[in-house]
Amino acid sequence: MLKLHFIDDQYPQAEITHIRKIARAIVLDENNNIIILQIKRNDIFGNYSYLETPGGGVEENETISHAVKRELEEEIGTKVKIIKKIGIVGDYYNLLNRQNENHYFLVKVVSKTKIHHESFGDSFISNILNIPLDEVIKIYEEENNIDIIKLVKQRELPILLEAKRIITNLIK
């Protein structure tokens, strides 16, 4: 299982006032494509469009595995089966005074439900895409290394590469 830690070197350093535990997933659809979110934002981070894995905050008294299942139902309208925990990525967002503890899972869609966005962060979701894993990896590799895009890329790309390794080993 991967364990990574990254700093925010894109925005002015700030005091970290809180830690947010987040459950995220590499979601395989029925065709073994990845379900990924197209995020569009124009806020304190700037005006950007980029890809991000689905997931969100773990609620008080909630397990991480329950949180990832709940978040995927809310954000992409799917019930999933957890295949494997991929890793944990610690990262920082200076503009939010926050450290994140991202727990990543490889999951498979078992059924579709109804999308019901619940949080402010869900308002940044402009599209839900089904893309082959290799294509998602290529998109991340070609992304710019600036601002919020760099912060997301440094967190997501190693997890996507590890997911590819796991999937390849499962097929053997």
Short mmCIF file of C-alpha atoms in Angstrom, two decimals:
data_model
loop_
_atom_site.label_atom_id
_atom_site.label_comp_id
_atom_site.label_asym_id
_atom_site.label_seq_id
_atom_site.Cartn_x
_atom_site.Cartn_y
_atom_site.Cartn_z
CA MET A 1 0.00 0.00 0.00
CA LEU A 2 1.33 3.41 -0.98
CA LYS A 3 1.97 6.03 1.67
CA LEU A 4 2.87 9.44 0.25
CA HIS A 5 3.17 12.96 1.58
CA PHE A 6 3.24 16.21 -0.40
CA ILE A 7 3.54 19.90 0.46
CA ASP A 8 1.77 22.88 -1.07
CA ASP A 9 4.54 24.82 -2.80
CA GLN A 10 2.14 26.74 -5.07
CA TYR A 11 0.43 29.14 -2.68
CA PRO A 12 1.80 31.27 0.17
CA GLN A 13 2.60 29.19 3.23
CA ALA A 14 -0.01 29.47 5.94
CA GLU A 15 -0.72 28.02 9.34
CA ILE A 16 -2.48 24.67 9.12
CA THR A 17 -5.50 24.89 11.41
CA HIS A 18 -7.23 21.60 10.68
CA ILE A 19 -6.87 18.13 9.23
CA ARG A 20 -9.51 16.65 6.93
CA LYS A 21 -9.80 12.89 6.45
CA ILE A 22 -10.95 12.13 2.90
CA ALA A 23 -12.06 8.89 1.21
CA ARG A 24 -11.36 8.73 -2.56
CA ALA A 25 -11.61 6.04 -5.20
CA ILE A 26 -10.38 4.83 -8.51
CA VAL A 27 -13.73 3.60 -9.83
CA LEU A 28 -13.90 0.89 -12.49
CA ASP A 29 -17.13 0.90 -14.49
CA GLU A 30 -18.71 -2.11 -16.23
CA ASN A 31 -16.26 -1.68 -19.16
CA ASN A 32 -13.23 -1.32 -16.85
CA ASN A 33 -12.93 2.38 -17.66
CA ILE A 34 -12.27 4.86 -14.86
CA ILE A 35 -15.06 7.11 -13.66
CA ILE A 36 -13.49 10.49 -12.99
CA LEU A 37 -14.79 13.98 -12.31
CA GLN A 38 -14.23 17.03 -14.51
CA ILE A 39 -13.83 19.91 -12.05
CA LYS A 40 -14.32 23.54 -13.07
CA ARG A 41 -13.64 26.23 -10.53
CA ASN A 42 -13.17 29.96 -10.31
CA ASP A 43 -12.38 30.72 -6.69
CA ILE A 44 -9.44 31.49 -4.40
CA PHE A 45 -7.38 28.84 -6.23
CA GLY A 46 -7.99 30.50 -9.61
CA ASN A 47 -9.94 29.73 -12.76
CA TYR A 48 -9.19 26.11 -13.69
CA SER A 49 -10.54 22.94 -15.22
CA TYR A 50 -9.00 19.58 -14.31
CA LEU A 51 -9.75 15.94 -13.52
CA GLU A 52 -10.13 14.61 -9.99
CA THR A 53 -11.03 11.26 -8.48
CA PRO A 54 -14.42 11.13 -6.77
CA GLY A 55 -14.59 11.17 -3.00
CA GLY A 56 -14.98 13.45 -0.04
CA GLY A 57 -14.81 14.00 3.67
CA VAL A 58 -15.20 11.27 6.23
CA GLU A 59 -17.95 12.19 8.67
CA GLU A 60 -17.66 11.87 12.44
CA ASN A 61 -18.11 8.25 13.61
CA GLU A 62 -17.94 6.99 10.01
CA THR A 63 -15.47 4.38 8.77
CA ILE A 64 -13.33 5.27 5.77
CA SER A 65 -14.76 2.37 3.75
CA HIS A 66 -18.33 3.50 4.49
CA ALA A 67 -17.39 7.09 3.58
CA VAL A 68 -16.01 6.12 0.17
CA LYS A 69 -19.18 4.17 -0.64
CA ARG A 70 -21.40 7.06 0.50
CA GLU A 71 -19.38 9.67 -1.39
CA LEU A 72 -19.47 7.66 -4.63
CA GLU A 73 -23.21 7.29 -4.39
CA GLU A 74 -23.59 11.05 -3.82
CA GLU A 75 -21.12 12.24 -6.47
CA ILE A 76 -21.40 9.72 -9.30
CA GLY A 77 -24.59 7.79 -8.49
CA THR A 78 -23.06 4.34 -8.05
CA LYS A 79 -22.97 1.59 -5.48
CA VAL A 80 -19.55 -0.03 -5.41
CA LYS A 81 -17.63 -3.01 -4.15
CA ILE A 82 -14.21 -2.30 -2.65
CA ILE A 83 -11.50 -4.34 -4.35
CA LYS A 84 -8.46 -3.07 -2.48
CA LYS A 85 -7.10 -0.12 -0.54
CA ILE A 86 -4.50 1.56 -2.74
CA GLY A 87 -2.87 3.96 -0.31
CA ILE A 88 -2.86 7.08 1.79
CA VAL A 89 -1.71 10.47 0.53
CA GLY A 90 -1.11 13.35 2.90
CA ASP A 91 -1.15 16.79 1.32
CA TYR A 92 -1.71 20.44 2.17
CA TYR A 93 -3.82 23.31 0.90
CA ASN A 94 -2.31 26.52 2.25
CA LEU A 95 -5.22 28.66 1.03
CA LEU A 96 -7.58 26.55 3.14
CA ASN A 97 -5.21 26.25 6.11
CA ARG A 98 -5.76 22.52 5.78
CA GLN A 99 -3.89 19.24 5.74
CA ASN A 100 -5.64 16.38 3.97
CA GLU A 101 -5.33 12.69 4.73
CA ASN A 102 -6.59 11.06 1.50
CA HIS A 103 -7.46 7.35 1.69
CA TYR A 104 -7.67 5.79 -1.80
CA PHE A 105 -9.51 2.62 -2.77
CA LEU A 106 -9.85 0.65 -5.98
CA VAL A 107 -13.56 -0.11 -6.40
CA LYS A 108 -15.88 -1.67 -8.96
CA VAL A 109 -19.37 -0.42 -9.80
CA VAL A 110 -22.05 -2.96 -8.83
CA SER A 111 -25.13 -0.85 -9.58
CA LYS A 112 -26.26 2.63 -10.50
CA THR A 113 -28.32 4.85 -8.23
CA LYS A 114 -29.21 8.52 -8.35
CA ILE A 115 -26.63 11.30 -8.06
CA HIS A 116 -27.43 13.56 -5.14
CA HIS A 117 -24.75 16.17 -4.56
CA GLU A 118 -24.55 17.11 -0.91
CA SER A 119 -21.57 19.40 -0.34
CA PHE A 120 -20.25 22.73 -1.58
CA GLY A 121 -17.34 20.90 -3.22
CA ASP A 122 -19.82 18.98 -5.36
CA SER A 123 -20.78 22.27 -7.03
CA PHE A 124 -17.42 22.23 -8.85
CA ILE A 125 -18.29 18.99 -10.67
CA SER A 126 -19.02 19.94 -14.28
CA ASN A 127 -19.01 16.44 -15.79
CA ILE A 128 -18.62 12.78 -14.90
CA LEU A 129 -16.39 10.99 -17.40
CA ASN A 130 -15.75 7.32 -18.18
CA ILE A 131 -12.23 7.10 -19.60
CA PRO A 132 -9.70 4.26 -20.04
CA LEU A 133 -7.15 4.26 -17.22
CA ASP A 134 -4.19 4.75 -19.58
CA GLU A 135 -5.87 7.84 -21.04
CA VAL A 136 -6.47 9.31 -17.58
CA ILE A 137 -2.81 8.71 -16.70
CA LYS A 138 -1.72 10.41 -19.95
CA ILE A 139 -3.93 13.43 -19.23
CA TYR A 140 -2.36 13.82 -15.78
CA GLU A 141 1.17 13.39 -17.14
CA GLU A 142 0.56 16.19 -19.65
CA GLU A 143 -1.05 18.60 -17.13
CA ASN A 144 0.75 21.79 -16.16
CA ASN A 145 2.65 21.79 -12.90
CA ILE A 146 1.18 25.00 -11.54
CA ASP A 147 -1.25 26.07 -8.86
CA ILE A 148 -4.17 23.79 -7.91
CA ILE A 149 -3.51 21.56 -10.93
CA LYS A 150 -0.06 20.65 -9.58
CA LEU A 151 -1.46 19.94 -6.12
CA VAL A 152 -4.11 17.59 -7.51
CA LYS A 153 -1.71 15.96 -10.00
CA GLN A 154 0.96 15.19 -7.42
CA ARG A 155 -1.67 13.46 -5.28
CA GLU A 156 -3.60 11.60 -8.00
CA LEU A 157 -0.99 10.45 -10.53
CA PRO A 158 0.94 8.08 -8.21
CA ILE A 159 -2.36 6.54 -7.09
CA LEU A 160 -3.49 6.04 -10.70
CA LEU A 161 -0.18 4.37 -11.55
CA GLU A 162 -0.49 2.09 -8.52
CA ALA A 163 -4.09 1.27 -9.48
CA LYS A 164 -2.84 0.27 -12.95
CA ARG A 165 -0.26 -2.03 -11.35
CA ILE A 166 -2.91 -3.62 -9.12
CA ILE A 167 -5.35 -4.09 -12.00
CA THR A 168 -2.63 -5.63 -14.18
CA ASN A 169 -1.75 -8.09 -11.40
CA LEU A 170 -5.42 -9.00 -10.89
CA ILE A 171 -5.77 -9.87 -14.58
CA LYS A 172 -2.73 -12.22 -14.56
#
